[in-house]
Short mmCIF file of C-alpha atoms and ligand atoms in Angstrom, two decimals:
data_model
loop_
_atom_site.label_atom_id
_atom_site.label_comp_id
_atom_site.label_asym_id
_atom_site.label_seq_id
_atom_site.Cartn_x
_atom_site.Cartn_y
_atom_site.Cartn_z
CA UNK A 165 22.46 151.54 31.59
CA UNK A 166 22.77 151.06 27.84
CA UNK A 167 19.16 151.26 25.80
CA UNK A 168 18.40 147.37 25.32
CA UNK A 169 18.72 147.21 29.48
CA UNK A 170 16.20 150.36 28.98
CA UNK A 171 13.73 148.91 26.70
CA UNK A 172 13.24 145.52 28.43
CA UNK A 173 13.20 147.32 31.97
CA UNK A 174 10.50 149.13 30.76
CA UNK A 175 8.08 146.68 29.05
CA UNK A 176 8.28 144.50 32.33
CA UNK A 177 7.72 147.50 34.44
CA UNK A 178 4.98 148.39 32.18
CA UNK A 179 3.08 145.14 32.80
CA UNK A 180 4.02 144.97 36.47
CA UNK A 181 2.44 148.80 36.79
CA UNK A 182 -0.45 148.01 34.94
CA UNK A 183 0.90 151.26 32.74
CA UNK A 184 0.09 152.69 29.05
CA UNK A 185 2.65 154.87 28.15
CA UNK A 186 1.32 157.80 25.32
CA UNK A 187 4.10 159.52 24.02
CA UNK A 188 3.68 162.91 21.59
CA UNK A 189 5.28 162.91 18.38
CA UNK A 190 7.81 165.77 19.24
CA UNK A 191 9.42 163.04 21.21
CA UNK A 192 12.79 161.61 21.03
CA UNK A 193 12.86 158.59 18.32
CA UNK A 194 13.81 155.91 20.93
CA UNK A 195 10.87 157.00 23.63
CA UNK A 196 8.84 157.06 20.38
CA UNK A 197 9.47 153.40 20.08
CA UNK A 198 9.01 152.11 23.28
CA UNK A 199 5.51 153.71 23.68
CA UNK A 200 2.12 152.19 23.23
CA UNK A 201 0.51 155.28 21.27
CA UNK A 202 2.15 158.23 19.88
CA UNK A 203 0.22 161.20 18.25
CA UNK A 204 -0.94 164.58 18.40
CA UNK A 205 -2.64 166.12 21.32
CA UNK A 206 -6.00 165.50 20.42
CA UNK A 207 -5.18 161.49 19.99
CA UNK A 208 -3.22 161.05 22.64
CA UNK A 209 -5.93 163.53 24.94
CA UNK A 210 -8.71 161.23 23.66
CA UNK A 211 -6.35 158.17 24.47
CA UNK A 212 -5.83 159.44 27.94
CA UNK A 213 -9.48 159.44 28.49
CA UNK A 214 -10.19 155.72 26.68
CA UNK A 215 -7.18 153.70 28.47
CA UNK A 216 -7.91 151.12 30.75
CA UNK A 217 -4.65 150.66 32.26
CA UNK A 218 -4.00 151.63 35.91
CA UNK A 219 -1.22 154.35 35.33
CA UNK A 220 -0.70 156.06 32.20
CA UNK A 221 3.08 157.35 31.81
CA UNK A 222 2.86 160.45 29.40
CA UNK A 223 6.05 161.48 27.53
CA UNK A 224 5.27 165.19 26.42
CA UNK A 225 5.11 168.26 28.47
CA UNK A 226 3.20 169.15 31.30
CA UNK A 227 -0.12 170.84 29.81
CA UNK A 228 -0.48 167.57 28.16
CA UNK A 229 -0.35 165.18 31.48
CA UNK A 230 -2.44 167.48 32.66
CA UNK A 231 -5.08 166.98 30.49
CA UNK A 232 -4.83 163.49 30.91
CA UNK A 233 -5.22 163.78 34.55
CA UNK A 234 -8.16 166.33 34.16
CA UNK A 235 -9.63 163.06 31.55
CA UNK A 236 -8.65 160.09 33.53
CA UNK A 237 -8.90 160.89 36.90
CA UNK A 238 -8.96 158.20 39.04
CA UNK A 239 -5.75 157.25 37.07
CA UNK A 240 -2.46 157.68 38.48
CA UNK A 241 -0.86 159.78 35.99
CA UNK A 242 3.38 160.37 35.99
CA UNK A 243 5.11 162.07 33.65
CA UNK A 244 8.84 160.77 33.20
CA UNK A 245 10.51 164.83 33.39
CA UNK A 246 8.96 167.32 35.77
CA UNK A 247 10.53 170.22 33.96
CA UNK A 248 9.55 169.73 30.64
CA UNK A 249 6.89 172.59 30.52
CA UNK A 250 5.82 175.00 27.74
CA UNK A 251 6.61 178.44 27.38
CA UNK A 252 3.07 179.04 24.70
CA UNK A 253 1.04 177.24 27.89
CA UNK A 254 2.61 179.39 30.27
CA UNK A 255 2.18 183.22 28.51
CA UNK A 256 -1.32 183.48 30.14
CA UNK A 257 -2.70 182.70 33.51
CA UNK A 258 -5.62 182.54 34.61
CA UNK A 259 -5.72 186.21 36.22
CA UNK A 260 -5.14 187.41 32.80
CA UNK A 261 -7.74 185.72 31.13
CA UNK A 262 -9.88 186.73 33.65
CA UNK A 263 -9.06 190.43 32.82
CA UNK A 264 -9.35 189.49 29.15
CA UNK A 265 -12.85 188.49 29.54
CA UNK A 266 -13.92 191.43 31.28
CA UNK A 267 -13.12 193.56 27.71
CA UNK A 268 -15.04 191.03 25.85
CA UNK A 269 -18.15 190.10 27.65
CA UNK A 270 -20.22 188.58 24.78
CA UNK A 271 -17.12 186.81 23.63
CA UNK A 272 -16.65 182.74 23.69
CA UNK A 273 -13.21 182.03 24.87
CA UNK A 274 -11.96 179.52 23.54
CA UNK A 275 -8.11 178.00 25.16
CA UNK A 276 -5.98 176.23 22.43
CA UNK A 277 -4.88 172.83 24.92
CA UNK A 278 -1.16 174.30 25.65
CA UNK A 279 -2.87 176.03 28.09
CA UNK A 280 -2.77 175.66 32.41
CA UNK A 281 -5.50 173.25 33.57
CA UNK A 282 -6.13 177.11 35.23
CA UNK A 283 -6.54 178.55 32.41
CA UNK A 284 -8.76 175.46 30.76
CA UNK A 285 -10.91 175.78 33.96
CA UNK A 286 -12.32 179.26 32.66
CA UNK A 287 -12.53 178.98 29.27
CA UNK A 288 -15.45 177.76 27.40
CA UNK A 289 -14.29 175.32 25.53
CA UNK A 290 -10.42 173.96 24.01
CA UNK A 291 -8.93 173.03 20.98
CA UNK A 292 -5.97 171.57 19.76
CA UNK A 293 -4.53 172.20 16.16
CA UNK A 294 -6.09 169.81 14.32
CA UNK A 295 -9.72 170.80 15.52
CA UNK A 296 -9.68 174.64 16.28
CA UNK A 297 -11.19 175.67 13.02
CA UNK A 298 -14.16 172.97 13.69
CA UNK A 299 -14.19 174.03 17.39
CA UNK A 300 -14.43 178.26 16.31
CA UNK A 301 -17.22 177.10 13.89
CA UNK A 302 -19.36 175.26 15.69
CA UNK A 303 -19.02 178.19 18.13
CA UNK A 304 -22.61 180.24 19.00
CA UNK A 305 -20.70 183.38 19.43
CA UNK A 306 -19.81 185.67 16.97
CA UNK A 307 -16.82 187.29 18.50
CA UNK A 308 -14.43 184.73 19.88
CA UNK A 309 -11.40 185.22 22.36
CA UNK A 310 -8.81 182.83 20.91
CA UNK A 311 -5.89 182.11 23.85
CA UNK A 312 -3.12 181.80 23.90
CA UNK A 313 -1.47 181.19 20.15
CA UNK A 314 -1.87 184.04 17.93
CA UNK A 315 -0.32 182.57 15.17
CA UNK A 316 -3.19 179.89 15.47
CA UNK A 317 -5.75 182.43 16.13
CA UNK A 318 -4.13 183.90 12.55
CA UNK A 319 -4.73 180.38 10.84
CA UNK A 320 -8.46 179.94 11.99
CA UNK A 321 -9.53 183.51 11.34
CA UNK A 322 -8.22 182.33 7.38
CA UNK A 323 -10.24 179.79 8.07
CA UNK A 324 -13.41 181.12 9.12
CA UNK A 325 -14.47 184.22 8.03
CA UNK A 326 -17.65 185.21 9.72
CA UNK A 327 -16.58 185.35 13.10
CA UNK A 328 -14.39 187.84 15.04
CA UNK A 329 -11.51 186.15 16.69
CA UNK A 330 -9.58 188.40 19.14
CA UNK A 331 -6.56 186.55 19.52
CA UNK A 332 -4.01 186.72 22.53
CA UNK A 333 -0.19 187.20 21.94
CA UNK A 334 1.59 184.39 22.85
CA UNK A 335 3.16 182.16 20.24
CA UNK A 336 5.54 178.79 20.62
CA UNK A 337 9.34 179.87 20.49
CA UNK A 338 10.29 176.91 18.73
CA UNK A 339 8.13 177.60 15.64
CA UNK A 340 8.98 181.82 16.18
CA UNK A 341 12.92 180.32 15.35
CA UNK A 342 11.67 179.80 11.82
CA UNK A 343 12.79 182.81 9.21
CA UNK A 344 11.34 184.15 5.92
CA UNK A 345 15.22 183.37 4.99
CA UNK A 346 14.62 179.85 5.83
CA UNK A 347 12.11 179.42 4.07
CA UNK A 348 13.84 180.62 0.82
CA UNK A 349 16.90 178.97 1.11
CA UNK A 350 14.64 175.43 1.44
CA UNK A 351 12.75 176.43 -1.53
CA UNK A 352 15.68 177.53 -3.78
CA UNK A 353 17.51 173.91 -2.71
CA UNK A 354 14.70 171.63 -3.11
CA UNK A 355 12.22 173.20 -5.83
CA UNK A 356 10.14 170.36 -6.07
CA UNK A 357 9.67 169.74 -2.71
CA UNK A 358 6.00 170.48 -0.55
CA UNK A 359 6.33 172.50 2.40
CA UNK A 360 4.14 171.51 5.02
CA UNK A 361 3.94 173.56 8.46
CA UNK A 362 2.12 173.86 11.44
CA UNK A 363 -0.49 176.71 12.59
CA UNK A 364 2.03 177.74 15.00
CA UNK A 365 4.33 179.12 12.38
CA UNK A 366 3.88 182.83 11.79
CA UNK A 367 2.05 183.89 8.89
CA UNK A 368 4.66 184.84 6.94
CA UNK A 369 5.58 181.66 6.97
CA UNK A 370 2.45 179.77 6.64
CA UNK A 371 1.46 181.83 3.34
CA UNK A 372 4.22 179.97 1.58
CA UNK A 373 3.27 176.72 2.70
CA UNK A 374 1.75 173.81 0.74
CA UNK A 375 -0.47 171.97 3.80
CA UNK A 376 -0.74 173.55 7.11
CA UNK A 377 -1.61 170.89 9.81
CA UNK A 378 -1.20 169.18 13.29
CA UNK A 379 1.63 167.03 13.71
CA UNK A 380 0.05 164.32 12.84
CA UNK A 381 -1.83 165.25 9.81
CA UNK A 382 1.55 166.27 8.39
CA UNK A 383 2.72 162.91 9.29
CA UNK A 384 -0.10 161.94 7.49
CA UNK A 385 -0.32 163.95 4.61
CA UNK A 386 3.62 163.20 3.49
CA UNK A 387 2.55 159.46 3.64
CA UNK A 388 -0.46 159.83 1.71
CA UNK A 389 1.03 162.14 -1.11
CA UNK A 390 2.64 161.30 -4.73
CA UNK A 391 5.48 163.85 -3.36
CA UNK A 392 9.10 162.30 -2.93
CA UNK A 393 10.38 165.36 -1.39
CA UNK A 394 9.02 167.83 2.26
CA UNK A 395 9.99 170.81 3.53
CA UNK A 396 8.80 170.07 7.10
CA UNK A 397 7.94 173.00 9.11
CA UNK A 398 7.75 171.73 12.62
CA UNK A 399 9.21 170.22 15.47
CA UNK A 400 12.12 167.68 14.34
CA UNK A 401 10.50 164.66 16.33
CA UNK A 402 7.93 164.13 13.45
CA UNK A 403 10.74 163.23 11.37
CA UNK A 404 10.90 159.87 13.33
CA UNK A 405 7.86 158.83 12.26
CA UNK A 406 7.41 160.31 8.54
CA UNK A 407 10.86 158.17 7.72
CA UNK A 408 9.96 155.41 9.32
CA UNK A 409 6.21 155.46 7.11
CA UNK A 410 8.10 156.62 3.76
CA UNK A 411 11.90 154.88 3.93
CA UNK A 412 12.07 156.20 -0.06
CA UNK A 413 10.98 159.42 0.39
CA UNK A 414 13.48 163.18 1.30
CA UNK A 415 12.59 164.85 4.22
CA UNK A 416 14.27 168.58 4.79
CA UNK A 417 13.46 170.72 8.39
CA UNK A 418 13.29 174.09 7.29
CA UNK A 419 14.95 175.57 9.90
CA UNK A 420 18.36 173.47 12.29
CA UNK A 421 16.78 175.09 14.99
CA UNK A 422 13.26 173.14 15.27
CA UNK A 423 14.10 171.55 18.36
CA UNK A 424 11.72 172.21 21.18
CA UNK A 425 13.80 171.44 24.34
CA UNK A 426 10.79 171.14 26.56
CA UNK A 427 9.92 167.94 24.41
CA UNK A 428 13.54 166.78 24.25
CA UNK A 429 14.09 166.55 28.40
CA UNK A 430 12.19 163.14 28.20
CA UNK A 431 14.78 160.47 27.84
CA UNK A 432 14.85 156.72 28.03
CA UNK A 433 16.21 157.16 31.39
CA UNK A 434 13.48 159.28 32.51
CA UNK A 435 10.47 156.99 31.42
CA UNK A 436 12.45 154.08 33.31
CA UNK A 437 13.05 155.96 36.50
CA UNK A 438 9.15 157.25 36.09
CA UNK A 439 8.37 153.65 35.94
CA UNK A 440 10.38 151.99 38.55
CA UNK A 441 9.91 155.09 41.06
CA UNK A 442 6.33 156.13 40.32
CA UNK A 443 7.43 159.67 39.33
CA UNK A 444 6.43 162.47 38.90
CA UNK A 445 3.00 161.76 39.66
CA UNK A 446 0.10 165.10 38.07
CA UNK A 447 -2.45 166.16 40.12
CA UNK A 448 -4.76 168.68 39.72
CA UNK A 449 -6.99 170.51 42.12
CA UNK A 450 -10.54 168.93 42.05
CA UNK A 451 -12.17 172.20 41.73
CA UNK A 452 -10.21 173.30 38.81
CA UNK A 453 -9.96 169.41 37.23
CA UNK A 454 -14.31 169.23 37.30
CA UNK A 455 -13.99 173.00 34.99
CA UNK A 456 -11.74 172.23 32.89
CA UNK A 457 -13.11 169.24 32.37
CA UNK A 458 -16.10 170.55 30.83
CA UNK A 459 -14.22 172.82 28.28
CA UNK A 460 -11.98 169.51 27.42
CA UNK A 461 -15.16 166.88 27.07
CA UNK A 462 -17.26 169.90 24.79
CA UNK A 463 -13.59 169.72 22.69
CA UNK A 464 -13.92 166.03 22.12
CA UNK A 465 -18.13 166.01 21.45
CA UNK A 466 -17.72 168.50 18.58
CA UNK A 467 -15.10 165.87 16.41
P1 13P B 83 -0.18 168.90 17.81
O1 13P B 83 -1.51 168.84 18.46
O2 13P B 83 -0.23 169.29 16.38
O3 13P B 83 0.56 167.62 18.01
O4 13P B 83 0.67 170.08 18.44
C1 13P B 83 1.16 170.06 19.71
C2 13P B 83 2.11 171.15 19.95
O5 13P B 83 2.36 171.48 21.08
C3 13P B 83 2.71 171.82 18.81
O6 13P B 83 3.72 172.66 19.21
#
């Protein structure tokens, strides 16, 4: 099945299914293009929640369809590649928490969205990159329990200086791959260029960075700036899009090895089959959905 087979198979499916498909911007270039929105979390989290279609097709990684189940639930929700998880989402369950919050009584917790819908279910409230350090300030609580991204709970603590945030250690693996020595061989070959990174980078890395941002807002902020030339310190999918906004401009990855495979699994294969087959189809446990629900809808009324 060549892609133009692909591509038209998939907008007649997508009418025939009633479907919306939200794809994140780590995705491959051509799933990119065939899908009706493609953002960050929060975007495509508050899209989930807004769509009116019957079926909404999410090409990311589990935590993510999740959500939009936990959002939309009376929507059939499939996501095209049942393995494509996330190692950061999956470095605390829910017993741990638990345990967590026992040390920390008088602590708000609040779960970064690559989290289980588990772990969403007993936390007080999520975030996702581009709203933590709004989320951790509109916090009551002086002492907040950051899970599970430690090199976000580094970023927001910069950020916010009054409150105590007790961060857990997990971290994404794709972002860990990037090295101080990365970072100055990019700077020593392109001198004039911004770097722009993601709170998932360590701080090390961060500290040398121009912008630090979600996904999207680096999308953003390379479109928006007088710059010609990026170091981009993320995930390579964002490329897609920032060359597609600014044909003219130089766009360097700071490190070969930003590829998250999780997000790569998704081909145009996949979002066919999901199509055509109804697969894989999310569900999440109606006690757990209705709690983490609450800590997902108090995200969205703080923007
Ligand atoms: P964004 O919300 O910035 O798109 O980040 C999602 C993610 O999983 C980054 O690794």
């Amino acid at each position: 099945m060549d892609d133009l087979f692909l591509v038209n198979e998939i907008n007649r499916l997508k009418i025939e299914r009633d479907a919306c498909i939200l794809a994140h911007n780590y995705q491959l270039p051509e799933v990119q293009d065939i899908a009706d929105i493609v953002g960050d979390s929060l975007a495509l989290s508050k899209a989930a929640a807004e769509t009116t279609n019957k079926v909404i097709v999410f090409c990311g990684v589990k935590f993510m369809a999740e959500s939009a189940k936990i959002l939309s639930p009376d929507k059939t929700v499939l996501i095209p590649s049942k393995y494509a998880g996330c190692p950061l989402a999956d470095s605390i369950t829910k017993e741990q928490l638990e345990i967590e919050k026992k040390k920390y009584p008088e602590a708000e917790v609040i779960c970064y969205v690559n989290s289980s819908a588990e772990v969403k279910a007993v936390s007080d409230v999520s975030c996702t990159s581009s709203n933590a350090v709004k989320v951790v300030q509109n916090s009551k609580s002086n002492k907040i329990l950051f899970v599970p991204d430690e090199n976000l709970a580094g970023y927001v603590a910069e950020q916010v200086s009054d409150k105590e945030i007790i961060p857990w250690a997990g971290h994404c693996i794709t972002h860990a791959r990037i090295t101080v020595d990365d970072v100055i061989k990019a700077q020593e070959e392109h001198p004039e260029a911004e770097m722009l990174v993601h709170p998932e980078v360590s701080e090390e890395i961060r500290e040398n960075a121009d912008f630090v941002g979600s996904t999207s807002a680096i999308i953003n902020y390379a479109k928006n700036s007088d710059g010609k030339e990026f170091i981009i310190g993320t995930e390579i999918g964002v490329l897609h899009k920032m060359k597609k906004d600014s044909p003219e401009k130089q766009f360097y990855l700071l490190s070969p090895r930003l590829v998250c495979e999780n997000m790569k699994m998704t081909r145009l294969v996949d979002v066919y089959n999901s199509l055509m087959n109804m697969q894989y189809e999310v569900f999440v446990p109606e006690n757990v959905r209705i709690k983490a629900l609450g800590s997902l809808e108090k995200m969205i009324s703080i923007e």
